XYZ file of C-alpha atoms in Angstrom:
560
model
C -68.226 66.075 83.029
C -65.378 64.548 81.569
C -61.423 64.732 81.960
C -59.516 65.215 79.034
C -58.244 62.352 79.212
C -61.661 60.665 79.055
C -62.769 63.128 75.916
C -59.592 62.551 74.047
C -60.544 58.783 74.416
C -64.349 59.721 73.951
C -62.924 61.690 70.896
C -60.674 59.010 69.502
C -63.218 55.878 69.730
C -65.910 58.287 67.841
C -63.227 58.928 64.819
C -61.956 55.696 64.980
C -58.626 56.736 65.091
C -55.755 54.281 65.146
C -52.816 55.939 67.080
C -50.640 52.834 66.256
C -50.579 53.037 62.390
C -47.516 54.652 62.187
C -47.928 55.832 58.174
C -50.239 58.477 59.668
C -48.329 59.687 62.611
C -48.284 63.113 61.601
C -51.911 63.142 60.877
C -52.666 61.583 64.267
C -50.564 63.998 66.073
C -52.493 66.687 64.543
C -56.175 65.088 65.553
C -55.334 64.719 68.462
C -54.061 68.490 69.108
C -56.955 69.598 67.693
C -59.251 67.544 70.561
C -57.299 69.455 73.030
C -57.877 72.744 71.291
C -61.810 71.434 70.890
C -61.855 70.375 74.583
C -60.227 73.627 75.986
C -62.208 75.986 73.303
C -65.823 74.256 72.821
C -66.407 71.403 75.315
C -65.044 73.695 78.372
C -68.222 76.080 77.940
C -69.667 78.278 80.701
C -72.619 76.329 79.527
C -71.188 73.180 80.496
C -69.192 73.432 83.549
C -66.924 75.887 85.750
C -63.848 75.829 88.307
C -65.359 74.279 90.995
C -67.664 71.697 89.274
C -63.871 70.660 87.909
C -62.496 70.872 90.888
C -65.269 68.646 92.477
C -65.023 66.218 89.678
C -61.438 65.958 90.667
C -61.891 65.740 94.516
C -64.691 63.056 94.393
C -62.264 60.616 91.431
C -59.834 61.091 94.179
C -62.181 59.425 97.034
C -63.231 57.093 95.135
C -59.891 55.882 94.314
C -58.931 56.059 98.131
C -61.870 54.350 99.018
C -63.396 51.185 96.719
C -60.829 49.087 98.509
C -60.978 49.955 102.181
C -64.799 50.502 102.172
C -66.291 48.890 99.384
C -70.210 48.680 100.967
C -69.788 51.893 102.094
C -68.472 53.832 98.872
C -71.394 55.013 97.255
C -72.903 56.058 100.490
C -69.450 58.257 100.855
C -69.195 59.654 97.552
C -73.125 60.581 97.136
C -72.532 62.053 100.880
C -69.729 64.065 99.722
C -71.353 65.561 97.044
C -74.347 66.963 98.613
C -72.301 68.115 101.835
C -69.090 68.485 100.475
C -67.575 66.401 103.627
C -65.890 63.259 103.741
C -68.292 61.593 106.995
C -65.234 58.428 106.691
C -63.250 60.853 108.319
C -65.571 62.056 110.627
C -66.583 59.396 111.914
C -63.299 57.901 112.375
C -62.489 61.098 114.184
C -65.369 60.479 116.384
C -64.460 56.734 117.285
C -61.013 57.829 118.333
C -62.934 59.191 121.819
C -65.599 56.345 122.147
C -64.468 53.747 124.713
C -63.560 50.187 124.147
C -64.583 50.591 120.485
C -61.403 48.156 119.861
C -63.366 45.128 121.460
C -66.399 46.138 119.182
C -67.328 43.639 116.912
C -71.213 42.382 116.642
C -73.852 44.602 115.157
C -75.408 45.692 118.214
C -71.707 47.312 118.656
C -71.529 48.841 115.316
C -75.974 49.966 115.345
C -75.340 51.457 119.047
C -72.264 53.577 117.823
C -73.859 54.603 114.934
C -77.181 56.033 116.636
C -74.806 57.673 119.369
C -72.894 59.531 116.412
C -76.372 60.674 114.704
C -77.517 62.158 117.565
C -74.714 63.477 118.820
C -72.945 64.899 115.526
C -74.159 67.986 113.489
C -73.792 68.752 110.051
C -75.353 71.633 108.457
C -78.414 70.893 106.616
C -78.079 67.129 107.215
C -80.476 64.757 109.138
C -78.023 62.495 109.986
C -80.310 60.104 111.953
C -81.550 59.718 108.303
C -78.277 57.705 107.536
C -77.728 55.589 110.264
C -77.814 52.216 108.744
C -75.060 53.528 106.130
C -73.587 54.526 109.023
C -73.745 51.261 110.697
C -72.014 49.588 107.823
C -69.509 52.258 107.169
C -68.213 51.578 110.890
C -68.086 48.334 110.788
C -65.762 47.868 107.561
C -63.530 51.287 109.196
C -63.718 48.474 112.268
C -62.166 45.816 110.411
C -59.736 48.258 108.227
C -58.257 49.851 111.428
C -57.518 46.403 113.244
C -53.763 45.701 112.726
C -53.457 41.844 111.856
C -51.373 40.125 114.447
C -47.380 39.896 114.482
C -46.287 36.357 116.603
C -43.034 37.529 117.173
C -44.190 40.217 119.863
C -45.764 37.507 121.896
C -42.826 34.904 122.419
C -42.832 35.823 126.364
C -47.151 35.013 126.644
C -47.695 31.115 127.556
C -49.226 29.559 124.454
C -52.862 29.565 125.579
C -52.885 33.183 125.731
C -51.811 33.416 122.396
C -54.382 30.411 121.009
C -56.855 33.177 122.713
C -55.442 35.854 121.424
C -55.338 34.067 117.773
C -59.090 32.875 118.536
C -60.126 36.157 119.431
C -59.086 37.944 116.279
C -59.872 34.985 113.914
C -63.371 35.041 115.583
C -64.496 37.927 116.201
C -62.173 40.450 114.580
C -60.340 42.229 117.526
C -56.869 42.291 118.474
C -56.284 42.239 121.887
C -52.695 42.712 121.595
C -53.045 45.625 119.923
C -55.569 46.961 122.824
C -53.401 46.332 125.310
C -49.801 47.685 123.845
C -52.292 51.131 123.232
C -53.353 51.010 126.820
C -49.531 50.513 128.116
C -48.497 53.316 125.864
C -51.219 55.845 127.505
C -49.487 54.931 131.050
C -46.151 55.464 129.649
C -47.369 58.861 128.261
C -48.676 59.569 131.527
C -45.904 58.139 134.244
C -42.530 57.824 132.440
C -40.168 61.001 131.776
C -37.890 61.590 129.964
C -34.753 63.364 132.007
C -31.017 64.243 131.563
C -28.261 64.219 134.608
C -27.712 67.208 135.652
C -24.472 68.076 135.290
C -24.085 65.052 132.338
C -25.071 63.929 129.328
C -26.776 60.943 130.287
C -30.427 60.360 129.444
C -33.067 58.582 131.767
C -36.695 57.296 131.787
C -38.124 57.710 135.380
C -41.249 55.637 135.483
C -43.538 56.673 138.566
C -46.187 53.870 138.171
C -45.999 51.369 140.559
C -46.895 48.367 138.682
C -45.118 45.566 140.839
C -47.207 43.856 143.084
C -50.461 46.064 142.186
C -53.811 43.998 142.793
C -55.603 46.089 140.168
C -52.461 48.128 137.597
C -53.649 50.187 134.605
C -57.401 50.141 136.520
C -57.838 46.837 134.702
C -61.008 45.837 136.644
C -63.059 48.609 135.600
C -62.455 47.791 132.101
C -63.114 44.374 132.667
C -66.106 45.374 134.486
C -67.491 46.924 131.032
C -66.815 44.175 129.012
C -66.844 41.144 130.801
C -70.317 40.466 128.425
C -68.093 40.382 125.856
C -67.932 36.555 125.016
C -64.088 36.370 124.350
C -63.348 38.243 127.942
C -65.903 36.043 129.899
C -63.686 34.726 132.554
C -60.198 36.740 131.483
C -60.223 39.558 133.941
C -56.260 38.517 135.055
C -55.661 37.257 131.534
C -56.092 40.724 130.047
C -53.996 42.712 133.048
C -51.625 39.901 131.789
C -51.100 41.250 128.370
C -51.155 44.840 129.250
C -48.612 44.164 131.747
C -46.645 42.232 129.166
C -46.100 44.862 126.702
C -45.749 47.568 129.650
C -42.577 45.205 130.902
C -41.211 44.654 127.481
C -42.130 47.479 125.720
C -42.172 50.704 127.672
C -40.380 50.219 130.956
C -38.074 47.096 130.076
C -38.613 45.805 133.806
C -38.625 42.152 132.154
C -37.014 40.622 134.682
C -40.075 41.145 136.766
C -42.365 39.169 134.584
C -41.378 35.526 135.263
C -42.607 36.217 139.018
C -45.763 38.352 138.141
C -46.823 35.167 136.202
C -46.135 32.884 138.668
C -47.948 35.615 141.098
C -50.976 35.721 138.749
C -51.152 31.658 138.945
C -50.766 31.189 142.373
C -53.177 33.461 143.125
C -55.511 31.980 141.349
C -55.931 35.393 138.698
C -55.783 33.792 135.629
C -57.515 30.797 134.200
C -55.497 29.290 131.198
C -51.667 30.285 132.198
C -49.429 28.000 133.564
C -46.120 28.547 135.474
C -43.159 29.963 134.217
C -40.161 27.786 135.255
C -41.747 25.621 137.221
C -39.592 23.166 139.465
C -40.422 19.375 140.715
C -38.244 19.823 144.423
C -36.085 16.495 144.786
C -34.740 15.704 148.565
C -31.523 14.207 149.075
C -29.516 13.698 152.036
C -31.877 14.047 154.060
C -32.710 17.756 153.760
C -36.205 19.238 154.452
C -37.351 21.942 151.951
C -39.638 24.444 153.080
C -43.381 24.957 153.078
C -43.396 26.748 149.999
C -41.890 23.801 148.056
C -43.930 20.838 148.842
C -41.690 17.825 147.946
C -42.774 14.372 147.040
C -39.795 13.117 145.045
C -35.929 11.371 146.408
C -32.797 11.476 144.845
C -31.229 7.895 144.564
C -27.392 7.723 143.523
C -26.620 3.587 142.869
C -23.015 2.584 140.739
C -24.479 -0.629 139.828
C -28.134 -0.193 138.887
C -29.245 -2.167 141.836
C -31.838 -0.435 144.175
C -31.127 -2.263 147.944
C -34.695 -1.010 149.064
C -38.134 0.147 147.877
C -38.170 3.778 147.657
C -40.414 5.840 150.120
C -41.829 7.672 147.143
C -41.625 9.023 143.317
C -37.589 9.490 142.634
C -34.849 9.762 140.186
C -32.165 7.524 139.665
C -28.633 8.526 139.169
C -26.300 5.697 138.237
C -22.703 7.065 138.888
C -20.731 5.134 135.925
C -17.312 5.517 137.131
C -16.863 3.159 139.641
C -18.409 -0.667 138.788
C -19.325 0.801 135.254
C -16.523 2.602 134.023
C -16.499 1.448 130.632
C -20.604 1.705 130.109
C -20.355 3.797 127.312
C -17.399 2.095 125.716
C -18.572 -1.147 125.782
C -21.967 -2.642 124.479
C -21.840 -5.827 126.304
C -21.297 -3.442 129.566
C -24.194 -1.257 128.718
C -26.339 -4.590 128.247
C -25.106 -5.714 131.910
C -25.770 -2.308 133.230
C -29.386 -2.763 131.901
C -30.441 -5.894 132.488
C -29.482 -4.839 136.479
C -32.093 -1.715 135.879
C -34.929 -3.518 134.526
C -34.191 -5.693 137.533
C -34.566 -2.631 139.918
C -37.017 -1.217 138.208
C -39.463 -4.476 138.238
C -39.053 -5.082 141.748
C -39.665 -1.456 142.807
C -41.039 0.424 140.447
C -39.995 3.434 137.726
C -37.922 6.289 138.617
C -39.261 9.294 136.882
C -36.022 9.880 135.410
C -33.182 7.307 134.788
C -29.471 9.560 135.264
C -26.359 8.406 133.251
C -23.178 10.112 134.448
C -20.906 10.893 131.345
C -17.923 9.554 130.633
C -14.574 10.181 131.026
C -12.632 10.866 128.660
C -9.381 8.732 127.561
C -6.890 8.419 124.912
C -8.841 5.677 123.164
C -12.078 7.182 123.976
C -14.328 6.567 120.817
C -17.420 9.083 120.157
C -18.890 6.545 117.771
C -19.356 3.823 120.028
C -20.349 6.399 122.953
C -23.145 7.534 120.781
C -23.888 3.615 119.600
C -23.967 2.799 123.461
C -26.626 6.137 124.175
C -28.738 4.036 120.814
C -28.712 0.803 122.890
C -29.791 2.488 126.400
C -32.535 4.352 124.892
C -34.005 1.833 122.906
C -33.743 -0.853 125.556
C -35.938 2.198 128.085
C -38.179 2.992 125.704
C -40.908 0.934 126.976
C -41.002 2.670 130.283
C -42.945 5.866 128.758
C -43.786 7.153 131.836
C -39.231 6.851 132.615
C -36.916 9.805 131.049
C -33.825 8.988 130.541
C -30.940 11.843 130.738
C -27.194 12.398 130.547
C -25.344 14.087 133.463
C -22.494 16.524 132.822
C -19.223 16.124 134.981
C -16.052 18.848 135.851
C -13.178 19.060 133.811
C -9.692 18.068 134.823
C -8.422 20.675 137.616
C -4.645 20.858 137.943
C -3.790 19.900 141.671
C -1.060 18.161 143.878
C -3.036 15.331 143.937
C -3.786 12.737 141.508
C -5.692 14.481 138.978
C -9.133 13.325 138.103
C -10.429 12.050 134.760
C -11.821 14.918 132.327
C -15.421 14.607 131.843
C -16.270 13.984 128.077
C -18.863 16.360 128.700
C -17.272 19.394 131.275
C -18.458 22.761 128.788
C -21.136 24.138 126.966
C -19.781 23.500 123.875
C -19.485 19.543 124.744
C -23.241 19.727 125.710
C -24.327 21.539 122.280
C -22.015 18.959 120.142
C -23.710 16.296 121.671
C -27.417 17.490 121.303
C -26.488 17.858 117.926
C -25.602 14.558 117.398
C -28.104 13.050 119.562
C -31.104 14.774 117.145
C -29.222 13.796 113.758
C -29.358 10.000 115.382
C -32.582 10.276 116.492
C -31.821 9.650 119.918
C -34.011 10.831 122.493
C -32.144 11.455 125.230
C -32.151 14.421 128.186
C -29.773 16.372 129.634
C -29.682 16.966 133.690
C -27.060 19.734 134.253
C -24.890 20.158 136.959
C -24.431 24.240 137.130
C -21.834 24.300 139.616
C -19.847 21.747 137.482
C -20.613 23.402 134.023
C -19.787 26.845 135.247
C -16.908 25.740 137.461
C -15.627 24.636 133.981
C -12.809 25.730 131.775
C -14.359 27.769 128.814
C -12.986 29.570 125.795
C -12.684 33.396 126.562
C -14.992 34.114 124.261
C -17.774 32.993 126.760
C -18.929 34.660 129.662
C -20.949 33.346 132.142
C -24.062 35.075 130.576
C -22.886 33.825 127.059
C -22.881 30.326 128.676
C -26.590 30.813 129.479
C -27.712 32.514 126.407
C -25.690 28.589 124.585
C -28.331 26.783 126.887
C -31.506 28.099 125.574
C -30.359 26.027 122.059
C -30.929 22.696 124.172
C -33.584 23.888 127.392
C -36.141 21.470 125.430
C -34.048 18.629 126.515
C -32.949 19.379 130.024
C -34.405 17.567 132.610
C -33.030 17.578 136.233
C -31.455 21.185 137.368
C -28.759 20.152 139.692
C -28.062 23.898 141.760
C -26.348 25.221 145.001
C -26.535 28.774 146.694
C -24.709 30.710 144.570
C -23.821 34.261 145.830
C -26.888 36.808 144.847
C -25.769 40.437 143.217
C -28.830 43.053 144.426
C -28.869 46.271 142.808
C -30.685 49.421 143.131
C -29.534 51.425 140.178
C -30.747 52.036 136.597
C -31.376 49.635 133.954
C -29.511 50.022 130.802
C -31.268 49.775 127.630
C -30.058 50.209 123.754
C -32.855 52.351 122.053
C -30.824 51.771 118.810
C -27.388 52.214 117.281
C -27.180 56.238 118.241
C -29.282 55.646 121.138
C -28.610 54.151 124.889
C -30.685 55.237 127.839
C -31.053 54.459 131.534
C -34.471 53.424 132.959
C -35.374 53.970 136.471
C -37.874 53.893 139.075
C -39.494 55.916 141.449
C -40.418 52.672 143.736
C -36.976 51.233 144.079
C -37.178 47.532 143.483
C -33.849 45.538 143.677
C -32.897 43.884 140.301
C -30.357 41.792 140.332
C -27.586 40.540 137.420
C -26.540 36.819 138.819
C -26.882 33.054 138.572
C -30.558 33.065 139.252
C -31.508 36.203 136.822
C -29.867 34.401 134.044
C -30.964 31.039 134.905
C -34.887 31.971 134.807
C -34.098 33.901 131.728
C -32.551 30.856 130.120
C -35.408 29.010 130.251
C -38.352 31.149 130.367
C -41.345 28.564 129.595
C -43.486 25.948 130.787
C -41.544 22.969 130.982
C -41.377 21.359 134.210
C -37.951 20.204 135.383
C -36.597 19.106 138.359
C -34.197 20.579 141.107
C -31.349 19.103 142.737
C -30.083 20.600 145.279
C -25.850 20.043 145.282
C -23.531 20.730 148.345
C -26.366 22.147 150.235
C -25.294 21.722 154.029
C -28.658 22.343 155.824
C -32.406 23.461 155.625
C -31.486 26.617 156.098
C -29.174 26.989 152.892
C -32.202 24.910 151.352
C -34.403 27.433 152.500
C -32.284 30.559 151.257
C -31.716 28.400 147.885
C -35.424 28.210 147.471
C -36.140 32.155 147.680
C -33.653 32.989 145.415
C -35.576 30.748 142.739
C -38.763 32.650 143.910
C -37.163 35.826 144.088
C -35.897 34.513 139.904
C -39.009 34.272 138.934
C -39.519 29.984 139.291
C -42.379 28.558 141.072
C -42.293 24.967 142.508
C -45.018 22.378 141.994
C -45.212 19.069 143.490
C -45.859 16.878 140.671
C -49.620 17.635 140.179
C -51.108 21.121 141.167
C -49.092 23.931 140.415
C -48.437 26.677 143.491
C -45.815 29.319 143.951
């Protein structure tokens, strides 16, 4: 049965009619009405056809058009199923595999063969044997398998340590399943069930209540029975905590926005030994100075050593930084090249007799009315080159405080007192190709004069442009800000909402908060503790960090 489109064609190629000679366009118009007359009138017999062998022809052009390109081996099967049952089994199936569990991680052809005898014997169509299709069957879920996956977006997974995603990015490449995508549709079945959606009372405000308690939870979103049923499953062999990972990921980010938990639950997960191929997030080296003990919780095995010469008087008891405080013998270090080459040569002294610091600590310098950033950054060339050779050695620039107006003699004005100074100088540091660190005093930076354009949050979002670089986290206590109430969150432009929680965890909006958000990754860096009186404030310093979300190390293992 042919269209009229394919009988006026049919039509045309049999008269060999040439619709582009325009000397006969009259005539041509007049052929061709006369094949619509001759279809309509002759071809369109009761003989030949009726309304719903039309209407069929119609229907099945349609399938095929929806189908040669998302289920090419499966299309005749389809269309030659259609037309004896008159039902699209694509859709029926799909229907079906919307209820069969885990079919997500499905992916060999034992998965796709076991699904399809399961749907032959447990689906009905009149007049059909369907057991009698079950290799079509087989095929046809397989390729609505692979045409169902979503591919994978690396922009949602910024917050996962990078192994995860390589096994994430394995896993789909490998054997075609996105565990991503399983684990946002798991969150989102826990959000249907647990969060709800209320208004105040007597206001206008909206809230999410969420009344899952996912914090501290040794098994959340039942994850170890579904691990149980697929642990055979050669890409979740040995990733029981690595999957509750990413379903707690996108249930932090994505449906409760209780990210601030999520540096501690990996640090939980790691310490606990849950996970396999995650490392810490924000994890700290502890460095001792004056004599303070830190407690068992952060093992320490590295000394802080402040010189103003270069010149070590002893052998260190163990590992430790060196912090040469320019101002005093050195005050024109990084002015002068033949004072940076002094400065040196007594470091390489130091460092033969007793060994390399893990990292080498500049002070910055002051600056002056003939202060020259040229020959500061020319100086920064010489020192690194002249370190290079002790790869094991980095090398970093401390920042200082600004000039505070007093009684007293004023003090010099650090060249490098704001986050703006620290950001130029990165900036010029990469252009050079000098490889030099940062170790950043917090009090000092945020005890700082700023622009008013910067808050204190603004001054931590600035850092995350140079957290590759820093080093050495020099910290005190600073004063904690609990809170019990909701979380503000911006839907979109015409939307803001409150999220809250039926287990009342404290969040908190302070130094710490920001700080673990700032640098949110694997890097190890170390902490110096600054105008810390005792063990006790050492002690109280070193659970807010916890509380943060860091976790402290000792130089080899990692712990919490």
């Amino acid at each position: 049965m042919l269209t009229i489109d394919e009988y006026i064609a049919k039509m045309k190629k049999s008269d060999k009619l040439d619709e582009f000679d325009y000397t006969k366009q009259s005539e041509n118009m007049s052929v061709v009405m006369k094949y619509v007359m001759s279809y309509f009138n002759e071809y369109l017999t009761m003989e030949t056809c009726d309304a719903e062998t039309i209407k069929l022809k119609h229907a099945t052009d349609k399938l095929e058009e929806e189908i040669e390109k998302r289920y090419p081996k499966s299309k005749d099967f389809i269309l030659d199923f259609y037309m004896q049952y008159k039902i699209r089994i694509h859709k029926e199936i799909d229907k079906w595999l919307e209820d069969l569990p885990y079919f997500p991680f499905f992916y060999s052809e034992h998965d796709f063969s076991s699904a399809a005898k399961s749907f032959s014997t447990s689906h009905k169509i009149k007049g059909a044997n369907m057991e009698e299709y079950e290799n079509n069957i087989t095929t046809l879920i397989a390729e609505l398998k692979q045409y169902n996956t979503e591919g994978l977006s690396p922009s949602e997974m910024i917050h996962l340590d990078n192994n995860i995603v390589k096994w994430i990015k394995e896993t789909y490449r490998q054997y075609g399943v996105n565990l991503f995508s399983f684990a946002y549709n798991l969150a989102d079945t826990y959000n249907d069930r647990y969060v709800k959606y209320e208004r105040e009372r007597y206001g206008e405000r909206p809230y999410y209540v969420n009344n899952y308690n996912h914090r501290y939870n040794n098994n959340p979103f039942n994850i170890d029975r579904i691990f149980e049923d697929n642990k055979h499953r050669p890409f979740l062999e040995n990733k029981r905590g690595e999957l509750e990972m990413l379903v707690m990921h996108e249930w932090l980010f994505s449906m409760v926005y209780d990210d601030d938990y999520w540096p501690e639950y990996v640090n939980l997960c790691v310490s606990r030994g849950k996970v396999n191929i995650v490392r810490n997030v924000n994890a700290l080296l502890p460095v001792s100075s004056s004599g303070l003990n830190y407690p068992e919780d952060a093992s320490c095995v590295t000394e802080h050593i402040i010189t103003t010469d270069g010149i070590l008087k002893k052998k260190p008891e163990r590992a430790y930084i060196l912090r040469v405080d320019v101002s005093q013998t050195y005050a024109g270090v990084w002015q002068n090249s033949e004072e940076m080459a002094s400065l040196i040569t007594a470091l390489q002294a130091s460092f033969k007799e007793f060994g390399v610091p893990k990292v080498l600590e500049l002070t910055a310098p002051v600056k002056t009315a003939s202060f020259d950033e040229e020959i500061f950054i020319s100086c920064c060339s010489i020192l690194e080159k002249k370190m290079k050779k002790n790869t094991q050695m980095k090398v970093a620039i401390v920042n200082g405080l600004e000039n505070k107006k007093s009684k007293q003699k004023p003090k010099p004005i650090s060249y490098l007192n704001t986050i703006e100074d620290l950001i130029k100088l990165k900036v010029q540091l990469r252009e050079r190709k000098i490889p030099l660190r940062f170790s950043i005093d917090f009090p000092a930076l945020l005890g700082s004069k700023r622009s008013s354009s910067y808050s204190q949050r603004e001054v931590f979002g600035a850092l995350t442009e140079i957290k590759n670089s820093i080093v050495c986290l020099n910290i005190t206590n600073f004063k904690t800000q609990e809170s019990y109430g909701p979380k503000y969150k911006e839907i979109s432009e015409d939307l803001d909402v409150y999220y809250l929680h039926k287990f009342k965890h404290p969040t908190y909006d302070d130094f710490y908060t920001m700080l673990s958000a700032a640098f949110n990754d694997n890097q190890k860096r170390y902490l110096i503790p600054k105008s810390i009186a005792n063990d006790a404030e050492l002690e109280e310093l070193v659970d807010n960090l916890l509380r943060s979300g860091f976790a402290f190390c000792d130089g080899g293992e990692q712990h919490e």
